[in-house]
mmCIF file of C-alpha atoms and ligand atoms in Angstrom:
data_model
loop_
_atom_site.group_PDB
_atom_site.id
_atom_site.type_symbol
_atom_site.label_atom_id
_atom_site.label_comp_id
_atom_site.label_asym_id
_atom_site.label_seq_id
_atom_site.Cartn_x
_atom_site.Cartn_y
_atom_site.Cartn_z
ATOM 1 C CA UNK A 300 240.931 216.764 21.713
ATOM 2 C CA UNK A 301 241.282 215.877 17.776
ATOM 3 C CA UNK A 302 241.770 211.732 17.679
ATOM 4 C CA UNK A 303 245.299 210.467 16.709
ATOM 5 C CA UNK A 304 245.846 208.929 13.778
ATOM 6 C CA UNK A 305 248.542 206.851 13.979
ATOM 7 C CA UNK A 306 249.034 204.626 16.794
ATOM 8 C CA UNK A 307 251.396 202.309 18.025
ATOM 9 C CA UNK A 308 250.391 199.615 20.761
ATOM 10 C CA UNK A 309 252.027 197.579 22.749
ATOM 11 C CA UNK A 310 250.623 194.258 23.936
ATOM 12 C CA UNK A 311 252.838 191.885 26.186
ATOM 13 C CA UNK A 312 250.438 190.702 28.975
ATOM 14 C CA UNK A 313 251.021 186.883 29.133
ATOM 15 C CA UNK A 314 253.525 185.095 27.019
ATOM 16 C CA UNK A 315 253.149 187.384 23.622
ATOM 17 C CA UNK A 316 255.386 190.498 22.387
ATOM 18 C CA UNK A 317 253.375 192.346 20.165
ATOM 19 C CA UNK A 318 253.775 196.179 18.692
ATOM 20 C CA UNK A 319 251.550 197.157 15.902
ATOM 21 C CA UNK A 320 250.901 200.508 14.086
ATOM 22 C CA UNK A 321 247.434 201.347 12.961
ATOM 23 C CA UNK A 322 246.210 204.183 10.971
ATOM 24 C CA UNK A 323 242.484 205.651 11.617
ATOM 25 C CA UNK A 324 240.672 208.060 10.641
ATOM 26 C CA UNK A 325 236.613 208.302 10.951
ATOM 27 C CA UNK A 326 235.187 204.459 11.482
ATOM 28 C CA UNK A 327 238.075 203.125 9.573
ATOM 29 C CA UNK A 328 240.998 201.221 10.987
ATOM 30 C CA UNK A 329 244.093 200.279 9.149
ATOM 31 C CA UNK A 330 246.633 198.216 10.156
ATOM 32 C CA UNK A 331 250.234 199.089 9.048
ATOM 33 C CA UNK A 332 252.369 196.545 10.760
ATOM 34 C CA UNK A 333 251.336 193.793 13.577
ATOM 35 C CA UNK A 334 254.619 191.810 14.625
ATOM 36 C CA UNK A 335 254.047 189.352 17.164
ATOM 37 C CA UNK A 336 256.594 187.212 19.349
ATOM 38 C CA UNK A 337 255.930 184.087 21.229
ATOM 39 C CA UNK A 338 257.605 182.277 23.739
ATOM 40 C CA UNK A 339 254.969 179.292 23.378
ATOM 41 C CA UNK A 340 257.615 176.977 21.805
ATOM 42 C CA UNK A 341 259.991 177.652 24.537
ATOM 43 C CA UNK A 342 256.391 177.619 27.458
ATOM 44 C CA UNK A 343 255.478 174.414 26.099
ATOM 45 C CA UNK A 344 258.430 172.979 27.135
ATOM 46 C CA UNK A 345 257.613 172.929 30.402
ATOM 47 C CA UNK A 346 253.341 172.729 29.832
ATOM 48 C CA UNK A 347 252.362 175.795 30.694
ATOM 49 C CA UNK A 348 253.692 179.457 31.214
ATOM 50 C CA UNK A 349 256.541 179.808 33.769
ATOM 51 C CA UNK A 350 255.655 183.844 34.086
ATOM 52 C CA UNK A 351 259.374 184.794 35.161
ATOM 53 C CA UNK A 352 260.508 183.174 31.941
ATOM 54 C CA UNK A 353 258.151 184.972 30.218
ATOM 55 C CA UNK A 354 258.917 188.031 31.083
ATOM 56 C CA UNK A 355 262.520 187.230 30.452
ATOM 57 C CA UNK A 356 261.707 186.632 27.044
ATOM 58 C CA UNK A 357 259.468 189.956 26.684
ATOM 59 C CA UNK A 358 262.558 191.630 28.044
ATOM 60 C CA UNK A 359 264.673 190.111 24.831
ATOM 61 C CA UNK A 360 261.821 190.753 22.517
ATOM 62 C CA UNK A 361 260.214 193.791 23.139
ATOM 63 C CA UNK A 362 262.881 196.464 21.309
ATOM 64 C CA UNK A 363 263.372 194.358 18.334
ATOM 65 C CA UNK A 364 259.471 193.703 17.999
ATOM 66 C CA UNK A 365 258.477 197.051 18.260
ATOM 67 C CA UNK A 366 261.552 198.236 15.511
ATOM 68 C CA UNK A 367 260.233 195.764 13.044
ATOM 69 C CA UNK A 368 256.541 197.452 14.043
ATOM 70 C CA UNK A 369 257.831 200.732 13.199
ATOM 71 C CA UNK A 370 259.975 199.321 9.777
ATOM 72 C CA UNK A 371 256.989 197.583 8.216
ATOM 73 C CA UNK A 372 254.885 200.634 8.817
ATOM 74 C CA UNK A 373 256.956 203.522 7.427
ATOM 75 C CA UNK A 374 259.588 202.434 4.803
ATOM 76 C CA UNK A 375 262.206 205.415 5.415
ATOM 77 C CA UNK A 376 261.947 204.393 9.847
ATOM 78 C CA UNK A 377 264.228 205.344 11.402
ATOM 79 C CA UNK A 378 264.670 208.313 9.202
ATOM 80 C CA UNK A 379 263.536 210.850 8.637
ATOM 81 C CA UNK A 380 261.214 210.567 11.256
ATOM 82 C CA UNK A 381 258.527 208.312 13.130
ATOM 83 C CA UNK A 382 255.191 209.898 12.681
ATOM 84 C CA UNK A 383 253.582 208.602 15.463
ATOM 85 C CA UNK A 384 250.496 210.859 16.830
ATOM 86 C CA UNK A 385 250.086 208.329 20.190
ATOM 87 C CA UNK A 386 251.074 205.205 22.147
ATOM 88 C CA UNK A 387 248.680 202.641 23.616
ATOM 89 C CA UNK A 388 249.783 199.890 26.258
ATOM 90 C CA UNK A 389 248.064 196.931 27.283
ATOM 91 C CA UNK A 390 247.298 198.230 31.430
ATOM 92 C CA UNK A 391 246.052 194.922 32.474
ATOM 93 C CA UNK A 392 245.038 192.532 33.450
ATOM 94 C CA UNK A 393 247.770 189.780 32.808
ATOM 95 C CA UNK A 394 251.461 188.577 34.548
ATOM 96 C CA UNK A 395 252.413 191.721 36.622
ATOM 97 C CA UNK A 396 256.459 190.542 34.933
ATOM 98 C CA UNK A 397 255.322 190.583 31.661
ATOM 99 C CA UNK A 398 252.802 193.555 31.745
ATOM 100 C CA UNK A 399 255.515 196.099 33.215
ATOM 101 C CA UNK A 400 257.778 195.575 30.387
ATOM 102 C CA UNK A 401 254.925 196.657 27.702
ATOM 103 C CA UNK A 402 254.140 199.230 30.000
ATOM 104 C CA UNK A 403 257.853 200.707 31.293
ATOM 105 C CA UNK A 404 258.714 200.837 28.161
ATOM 106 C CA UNK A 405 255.865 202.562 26.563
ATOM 107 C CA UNK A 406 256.263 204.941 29.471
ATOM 108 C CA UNK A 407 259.447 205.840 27.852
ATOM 109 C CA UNK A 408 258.947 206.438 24.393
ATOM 110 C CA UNK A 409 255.782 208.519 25.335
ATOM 111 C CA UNK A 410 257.975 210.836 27.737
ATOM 112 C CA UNK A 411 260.857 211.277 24.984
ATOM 113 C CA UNK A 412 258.692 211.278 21.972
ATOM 114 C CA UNK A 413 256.203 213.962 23.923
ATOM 115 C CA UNK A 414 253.065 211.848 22.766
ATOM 116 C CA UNK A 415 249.958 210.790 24.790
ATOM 117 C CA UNK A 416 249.973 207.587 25.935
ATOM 118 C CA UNK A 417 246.977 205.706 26.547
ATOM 119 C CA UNK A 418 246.108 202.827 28.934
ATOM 120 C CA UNK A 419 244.139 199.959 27.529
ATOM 121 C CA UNK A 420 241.983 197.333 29.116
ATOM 122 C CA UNK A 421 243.027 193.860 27.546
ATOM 123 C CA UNK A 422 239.959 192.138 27.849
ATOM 124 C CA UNK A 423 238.315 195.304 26.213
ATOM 125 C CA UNK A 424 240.946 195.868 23.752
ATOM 126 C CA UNK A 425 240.199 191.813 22.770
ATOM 127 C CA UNK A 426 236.873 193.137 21.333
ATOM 128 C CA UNK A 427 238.450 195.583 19.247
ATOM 129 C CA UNK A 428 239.979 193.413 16.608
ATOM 130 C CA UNK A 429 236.629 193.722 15.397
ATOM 131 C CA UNK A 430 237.024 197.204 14.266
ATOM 132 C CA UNK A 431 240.092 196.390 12.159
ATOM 133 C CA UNK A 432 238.503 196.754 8.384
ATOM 134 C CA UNK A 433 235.488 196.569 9.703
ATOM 135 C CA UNK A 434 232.672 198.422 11.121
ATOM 136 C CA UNK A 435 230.346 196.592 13.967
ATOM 137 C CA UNK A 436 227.844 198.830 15.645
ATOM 138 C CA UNK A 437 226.384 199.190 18.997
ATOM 139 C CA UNK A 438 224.668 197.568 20.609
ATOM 140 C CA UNK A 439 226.182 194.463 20.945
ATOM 141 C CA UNK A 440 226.756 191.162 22.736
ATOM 142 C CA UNK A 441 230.384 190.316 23.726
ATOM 143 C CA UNK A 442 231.657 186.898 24.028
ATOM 144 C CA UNK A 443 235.765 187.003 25.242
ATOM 145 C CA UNK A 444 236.991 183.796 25.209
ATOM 146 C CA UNK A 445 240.512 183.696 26.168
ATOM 147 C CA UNK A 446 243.071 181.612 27.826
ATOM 148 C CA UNK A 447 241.942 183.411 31.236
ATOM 149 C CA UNK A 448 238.584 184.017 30.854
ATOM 150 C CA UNK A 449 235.319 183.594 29.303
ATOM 151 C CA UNK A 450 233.296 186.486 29.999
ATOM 152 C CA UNK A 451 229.618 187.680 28.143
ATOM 153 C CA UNK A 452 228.746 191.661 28.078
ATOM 154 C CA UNK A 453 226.246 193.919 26.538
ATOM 155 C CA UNK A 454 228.279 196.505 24.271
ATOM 156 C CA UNK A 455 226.507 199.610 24.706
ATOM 157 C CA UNK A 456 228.941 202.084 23.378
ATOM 158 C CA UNK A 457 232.678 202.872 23.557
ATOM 159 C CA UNK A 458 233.847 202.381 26.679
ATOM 160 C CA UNK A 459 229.996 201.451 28.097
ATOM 161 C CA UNK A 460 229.042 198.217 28.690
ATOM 162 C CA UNK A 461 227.075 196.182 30.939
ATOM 163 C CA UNK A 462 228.698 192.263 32.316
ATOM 164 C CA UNK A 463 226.280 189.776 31.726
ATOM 165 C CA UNK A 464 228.362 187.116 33.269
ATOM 166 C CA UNK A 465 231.545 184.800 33.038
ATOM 167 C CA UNK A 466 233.416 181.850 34.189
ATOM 168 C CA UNK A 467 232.529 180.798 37.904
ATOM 169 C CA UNK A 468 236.108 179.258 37.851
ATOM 170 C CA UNK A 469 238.399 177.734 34.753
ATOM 171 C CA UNK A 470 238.256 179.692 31.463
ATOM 172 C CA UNK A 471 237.063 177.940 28.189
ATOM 173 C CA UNK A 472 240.705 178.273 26.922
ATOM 174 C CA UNK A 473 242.234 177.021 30.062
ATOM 175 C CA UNK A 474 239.739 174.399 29.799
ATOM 176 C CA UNK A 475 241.151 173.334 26.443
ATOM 177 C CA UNK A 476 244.824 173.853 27.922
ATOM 178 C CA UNK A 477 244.481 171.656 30.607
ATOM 179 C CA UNK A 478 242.865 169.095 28.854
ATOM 180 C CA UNK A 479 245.385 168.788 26.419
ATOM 181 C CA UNK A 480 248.145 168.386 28.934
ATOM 182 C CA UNK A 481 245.995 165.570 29.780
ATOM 183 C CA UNK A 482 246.032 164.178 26.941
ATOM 184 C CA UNK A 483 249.955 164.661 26.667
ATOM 185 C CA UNK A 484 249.357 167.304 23.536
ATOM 186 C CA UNK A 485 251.806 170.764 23.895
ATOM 187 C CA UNK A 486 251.014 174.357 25.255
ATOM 188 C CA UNK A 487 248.763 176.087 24.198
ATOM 189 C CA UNK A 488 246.465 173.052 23.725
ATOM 190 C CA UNK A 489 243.351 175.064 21.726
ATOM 191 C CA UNK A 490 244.547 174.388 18.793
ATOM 192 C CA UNK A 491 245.720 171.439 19.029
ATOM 193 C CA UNK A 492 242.740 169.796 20.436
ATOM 194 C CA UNK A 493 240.882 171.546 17.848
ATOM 195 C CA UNK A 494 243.447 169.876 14.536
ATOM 196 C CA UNK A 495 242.930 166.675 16.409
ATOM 197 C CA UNK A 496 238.881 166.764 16.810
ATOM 198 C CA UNK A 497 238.727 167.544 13.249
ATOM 199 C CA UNK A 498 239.814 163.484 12.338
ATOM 200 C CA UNK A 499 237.329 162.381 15.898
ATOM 201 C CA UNK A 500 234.081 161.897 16.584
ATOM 202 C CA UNK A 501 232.415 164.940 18.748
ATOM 203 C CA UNK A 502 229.897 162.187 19.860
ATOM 204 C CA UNK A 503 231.951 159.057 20.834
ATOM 205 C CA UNK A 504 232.343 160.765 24.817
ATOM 206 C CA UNK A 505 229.274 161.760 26.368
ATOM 207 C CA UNK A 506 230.663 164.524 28.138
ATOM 208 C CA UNK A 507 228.785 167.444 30.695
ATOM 209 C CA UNK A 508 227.824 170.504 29.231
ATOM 210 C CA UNK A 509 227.951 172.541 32.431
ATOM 211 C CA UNK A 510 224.896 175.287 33.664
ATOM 212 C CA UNK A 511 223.927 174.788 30.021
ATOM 213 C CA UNK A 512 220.610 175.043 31.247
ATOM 214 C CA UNK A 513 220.836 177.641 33.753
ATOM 215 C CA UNK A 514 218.957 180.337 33.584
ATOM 216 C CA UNK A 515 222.041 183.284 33.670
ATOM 217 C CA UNK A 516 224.865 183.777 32.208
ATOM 218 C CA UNK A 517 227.805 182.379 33.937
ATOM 219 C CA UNK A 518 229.875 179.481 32.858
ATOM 220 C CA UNK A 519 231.774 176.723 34.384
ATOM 221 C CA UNK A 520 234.241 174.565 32.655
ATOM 222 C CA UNK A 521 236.043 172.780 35.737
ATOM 223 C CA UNK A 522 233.592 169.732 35.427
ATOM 224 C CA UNK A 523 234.082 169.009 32.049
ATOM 225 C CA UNK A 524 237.834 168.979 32.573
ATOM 226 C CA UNK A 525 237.073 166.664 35.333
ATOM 227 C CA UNK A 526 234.930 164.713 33.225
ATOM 228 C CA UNK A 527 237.833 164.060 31.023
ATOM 229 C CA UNK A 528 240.351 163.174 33.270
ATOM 230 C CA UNK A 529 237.697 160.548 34.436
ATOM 231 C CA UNK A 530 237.627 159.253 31.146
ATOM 232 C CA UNK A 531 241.714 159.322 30.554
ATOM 233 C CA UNK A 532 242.036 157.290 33.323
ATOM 234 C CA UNK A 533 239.859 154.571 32.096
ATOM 235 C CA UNK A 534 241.478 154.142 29.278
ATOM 236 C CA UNK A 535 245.183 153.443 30.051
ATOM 237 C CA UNK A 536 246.656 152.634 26.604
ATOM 238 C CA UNK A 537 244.591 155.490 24.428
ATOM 239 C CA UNK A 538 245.445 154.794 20.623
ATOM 240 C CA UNK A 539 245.358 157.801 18.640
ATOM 241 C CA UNK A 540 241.838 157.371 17.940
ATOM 242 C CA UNK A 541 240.799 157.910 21.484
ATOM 243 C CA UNK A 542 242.951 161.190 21.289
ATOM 244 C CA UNK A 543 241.174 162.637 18.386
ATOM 245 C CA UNK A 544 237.604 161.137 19.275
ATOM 246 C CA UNK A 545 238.416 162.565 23.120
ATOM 247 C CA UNK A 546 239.291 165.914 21.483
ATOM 248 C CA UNK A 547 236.018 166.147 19.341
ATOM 249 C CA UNK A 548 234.012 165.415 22.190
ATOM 250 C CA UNK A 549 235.643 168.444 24.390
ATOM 251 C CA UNK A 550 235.262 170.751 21.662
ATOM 252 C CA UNK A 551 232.120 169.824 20.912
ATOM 253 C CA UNK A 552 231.111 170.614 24.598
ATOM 254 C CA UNK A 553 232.813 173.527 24.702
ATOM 255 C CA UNK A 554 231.514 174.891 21.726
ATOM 256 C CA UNK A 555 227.725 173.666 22.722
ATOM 257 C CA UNK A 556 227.578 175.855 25.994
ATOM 258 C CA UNK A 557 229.477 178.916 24.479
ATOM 259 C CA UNK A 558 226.939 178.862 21.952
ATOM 260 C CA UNK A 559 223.736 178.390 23.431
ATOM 261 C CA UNK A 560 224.579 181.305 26.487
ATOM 262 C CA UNK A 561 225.770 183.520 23.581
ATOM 263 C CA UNK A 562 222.419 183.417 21.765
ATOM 264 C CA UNK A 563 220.323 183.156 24.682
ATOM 265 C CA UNK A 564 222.156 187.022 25.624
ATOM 266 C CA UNK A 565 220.969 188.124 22.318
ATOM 267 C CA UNK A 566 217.701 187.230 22.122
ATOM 268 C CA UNK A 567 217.079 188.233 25.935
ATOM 269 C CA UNK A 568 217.981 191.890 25.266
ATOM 270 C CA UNK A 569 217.005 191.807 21.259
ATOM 271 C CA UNK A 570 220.224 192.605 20.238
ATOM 272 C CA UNK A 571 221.195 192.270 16.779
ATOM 273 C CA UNK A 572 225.371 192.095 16.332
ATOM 274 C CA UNK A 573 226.969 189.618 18.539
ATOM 275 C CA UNK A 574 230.629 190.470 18.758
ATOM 276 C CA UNK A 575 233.396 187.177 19.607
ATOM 277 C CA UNK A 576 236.744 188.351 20.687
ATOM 278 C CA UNK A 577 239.954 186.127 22.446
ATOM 279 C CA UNK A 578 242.055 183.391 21.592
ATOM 280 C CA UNK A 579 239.383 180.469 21.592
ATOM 281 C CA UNK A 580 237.172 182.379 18.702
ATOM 282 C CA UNK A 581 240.080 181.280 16.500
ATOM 283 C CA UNK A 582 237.790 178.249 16.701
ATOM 284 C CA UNK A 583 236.634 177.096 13.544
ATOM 285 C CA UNK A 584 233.963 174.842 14.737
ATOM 286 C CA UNK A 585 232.540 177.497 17.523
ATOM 287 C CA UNK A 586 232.752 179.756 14.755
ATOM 288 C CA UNK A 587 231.041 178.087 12.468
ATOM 289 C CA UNK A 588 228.254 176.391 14.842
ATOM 290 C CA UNK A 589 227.465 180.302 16.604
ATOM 291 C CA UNK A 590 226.923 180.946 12.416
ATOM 292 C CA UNK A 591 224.490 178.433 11.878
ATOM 293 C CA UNK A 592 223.097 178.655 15.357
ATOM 294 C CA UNK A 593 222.323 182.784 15.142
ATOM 295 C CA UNK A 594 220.996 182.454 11.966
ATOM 296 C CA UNK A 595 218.256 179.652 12.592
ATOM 297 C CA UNK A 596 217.573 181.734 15.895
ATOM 298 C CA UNK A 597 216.931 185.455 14.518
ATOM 299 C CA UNK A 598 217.868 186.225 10.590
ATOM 300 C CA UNK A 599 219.001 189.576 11.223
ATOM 301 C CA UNK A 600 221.547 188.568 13.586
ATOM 302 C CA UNK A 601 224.620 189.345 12.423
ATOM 303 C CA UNK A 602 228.139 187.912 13.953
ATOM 304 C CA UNK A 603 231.790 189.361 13.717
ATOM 305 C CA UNK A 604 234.758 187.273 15.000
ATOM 306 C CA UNK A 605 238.299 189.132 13.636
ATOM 307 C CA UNK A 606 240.525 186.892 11.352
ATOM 308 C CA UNK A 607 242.516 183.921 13.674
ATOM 309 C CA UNK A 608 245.747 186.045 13.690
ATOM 310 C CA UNK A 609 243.652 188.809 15.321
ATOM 311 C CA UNK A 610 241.827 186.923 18.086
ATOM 312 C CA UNK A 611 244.623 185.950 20.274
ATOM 313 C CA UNK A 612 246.680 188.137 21.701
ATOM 314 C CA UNK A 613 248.152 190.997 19.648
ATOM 315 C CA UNK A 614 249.092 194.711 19.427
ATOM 316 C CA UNK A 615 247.010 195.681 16.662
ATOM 317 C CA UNK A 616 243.589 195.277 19.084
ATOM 318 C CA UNK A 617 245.418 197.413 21.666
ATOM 319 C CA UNK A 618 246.048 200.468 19.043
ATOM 320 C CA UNK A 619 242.695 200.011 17.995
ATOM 321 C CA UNK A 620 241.004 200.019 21.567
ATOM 322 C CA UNK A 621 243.002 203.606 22.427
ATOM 323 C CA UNK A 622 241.678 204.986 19.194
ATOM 324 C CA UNK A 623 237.889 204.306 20.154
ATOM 325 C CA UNK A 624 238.889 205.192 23.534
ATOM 326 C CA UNK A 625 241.226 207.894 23.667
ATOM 327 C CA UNK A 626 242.205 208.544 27.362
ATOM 328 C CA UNK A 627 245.945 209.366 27.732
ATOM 329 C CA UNK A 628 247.343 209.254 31.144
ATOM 330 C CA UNK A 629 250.524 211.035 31.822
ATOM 331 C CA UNK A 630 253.022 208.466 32.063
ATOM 332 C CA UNK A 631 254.564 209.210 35.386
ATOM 333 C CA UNK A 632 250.650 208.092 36.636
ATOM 334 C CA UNK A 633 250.434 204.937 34.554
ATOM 335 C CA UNK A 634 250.879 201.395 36.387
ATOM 336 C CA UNK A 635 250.316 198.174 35.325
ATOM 337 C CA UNK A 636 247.603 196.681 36.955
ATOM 338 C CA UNK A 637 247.170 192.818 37.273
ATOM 339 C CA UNK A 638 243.715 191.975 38.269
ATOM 340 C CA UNK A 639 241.776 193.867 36.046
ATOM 341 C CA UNK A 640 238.400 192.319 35.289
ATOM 342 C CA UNK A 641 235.309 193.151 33.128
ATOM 343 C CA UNK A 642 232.867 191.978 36.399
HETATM 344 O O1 LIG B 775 243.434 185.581 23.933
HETATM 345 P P1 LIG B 775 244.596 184.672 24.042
HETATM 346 O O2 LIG B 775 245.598 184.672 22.919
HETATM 347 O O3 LIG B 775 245.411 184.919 25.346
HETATM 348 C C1 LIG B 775 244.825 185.310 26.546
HETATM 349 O O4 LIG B 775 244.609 186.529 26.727
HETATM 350 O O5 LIG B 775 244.524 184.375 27.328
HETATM 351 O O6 LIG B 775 243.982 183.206 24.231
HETATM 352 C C2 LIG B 775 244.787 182.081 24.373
HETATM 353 C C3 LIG B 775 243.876 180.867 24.477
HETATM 354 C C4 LIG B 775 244.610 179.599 24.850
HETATM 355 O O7 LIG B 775 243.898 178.969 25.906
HETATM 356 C C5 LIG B 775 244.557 178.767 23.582
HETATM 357 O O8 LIG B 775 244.562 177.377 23.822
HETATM 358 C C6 LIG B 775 243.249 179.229 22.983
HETATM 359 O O9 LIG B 775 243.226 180.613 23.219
HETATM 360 N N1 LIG B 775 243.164 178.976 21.526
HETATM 361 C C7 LIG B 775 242.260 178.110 20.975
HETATM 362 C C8 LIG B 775 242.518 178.109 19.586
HETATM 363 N N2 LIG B 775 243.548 178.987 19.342
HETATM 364 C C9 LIG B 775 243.923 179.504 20.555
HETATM 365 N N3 LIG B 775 241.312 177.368 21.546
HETATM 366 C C10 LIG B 775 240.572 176.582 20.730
HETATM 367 N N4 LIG B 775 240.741 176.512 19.387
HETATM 368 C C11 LIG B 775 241.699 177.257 18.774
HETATM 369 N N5 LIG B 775 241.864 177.177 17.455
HETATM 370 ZN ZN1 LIG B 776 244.213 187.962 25.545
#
């Protein structure tokens, strides 16, 4: 089958709309448009994501988002006509609301526009906002760091990879979420916690590094967010100082075990490209401590993490995943699938 070259994805599997079109062609991916709609402002609100209400908004969202997808990409849309060679939908996993109306309605436009529609694997697809302008090779280690999981794999090929290990319960990004709900700072709390650390002192809380030191490569992050909530509660009038110095001090833990596991994986199976994908890699100081860290360690290794706008959670990844993995299901077969995992 020849590979598409134009491809528009659909991403909507927690509180994000996104549709993006890329164009490909060999190793090269370009993106044409990548529109994006959050219901954050609305989620924080209430502290978290209320999953009916974000699927309400998807619902609102999703025909305008992918319109202004198709406008940005070809200036004469919507005539003369669309040239679209495929579709790709985030499949899972995610909130079964909010992944079925990325998925129903790419169902759709594959059945009337009579173009294959492929089913991508989010926590895959994260990865693959490292192929946008760029080129990474195989093999590789994978760190996904998202707002659901923290997971470590050996990229062996397209579509091939081994699980190293993950998260033996909260996420590194739900570590940061919760956390900052602690600390009475809005949804989603990674980057808030991470504006705030920059003005605090990463050493003024002596926080756990959990299974730092263990010799696999799982994580566990529930620990440190009790850790914190020990410390909130001994300190019942925080000044702002506490807040920042309490943030630094998270991060810094954060960063210290997602670090250390990452370059243990690469030296263990003498890999040379190390490959950091999800929301949390829009981390500047995990991004810039796995730098310094993998190149003291082994000067050949070389590290990709996508531009911030790329790592969390967007259509342009999806488009790009289908490309490098093109598997089109016929749409009557396709379901959204909640609990897919990378284990
Ligand atoms: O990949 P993503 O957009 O959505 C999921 O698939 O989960 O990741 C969202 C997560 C949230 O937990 C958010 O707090 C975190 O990524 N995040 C950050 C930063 N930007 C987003 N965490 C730390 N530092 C950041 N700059
Ligand atoms: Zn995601």
């Amino acid at each position: 089958m020849i590979k598409p070259k134009i491809i528009l994805g659909i991403e909507t599997s927690c509180d994000e709309t996104s549709a993006s079109v890329i164009k490909a062609e060999g190793d090269r991916v370009q993106l044409l448009s990548n529109i994006v709609a959050s219901s954050a402002e609305l989620q924080s609100k209430y502290g978290g994501i209320i999953p009916e209400q974000a699927a309400r908004e998807q619902l609102k969202s999703i025909i305008p988002v992918i319109q202004e997808a198709l406008s940005q990409a070809f200036p004469l849309y919507p005539k003369p006509y669309t040239p679209i060679d495929a579709i790709a939908v985030t499949q899972g996993p995610g909130l079964i609301g909010s992944l079925l109306v990325g998925v129903e309605t790419a169902k759709v436009l594959a059945t009337i526009w009579q173009k294959p529609l492929v089913p991508v694997h989010h926590l895959m697809g994260h990865f693959y906002a490292n192929w946008i302008d760029n080129s990474p090779s195989f093999p590789a280690i994978g760190l996904l760091i998202s707002g659901g999981h923290t997971d470590l794999v050996l990229l062996q090929g397209h579509g091939k990879y081994r699980y190293l290990g993950g998260t033996r319960d909260d996420a590194a990004g739900e570590c940061f979420d919760k956390c900052a709900r602690l600390l009475g700072l809005p949804y989603p709390g990674g980057p808030m916690i991470a504006k705030l650390a920059k003005e605090g002192n990463p050493k003024a809380f002596n926080l756990p590094r959990p299974m730092i030191h263990s010799d696999d490569f799982d994580f566990s992050f529930s620990g440190l967010k009790t850790a914190v909530v020990n410390t909130v509660q001994n300190y019942p009038n925080p000044s702002e100082q506490f807040t920042k110095d309490l943030s630094a001090s998270l991060e810094a833990a954060i960063v210290d075990v997602l670090v250390k596991k990452t370059i243990a994986a690469a030296k263990k199976y003498n890999i040379e490209h190390i490959l950091v994908a999800g929301g949390v890699a829009a981390n500047q100081t995990l991004t810039e401590c796995l730098a310094r860290v993998a190149k003291t360690a082994h000067p050949v290794l070389k590290l990709f993490i996508p531009p911030p706008n790329l790592c969390t959670d967007n259509a342009a990844y999806i488009a790009t995943a289908a490309y490098f993995n093109f598997n089109p299901l016929d749409p009557s077969k396709l379901q959204a699938n909640p609990n897919l995992s990378l284990a």
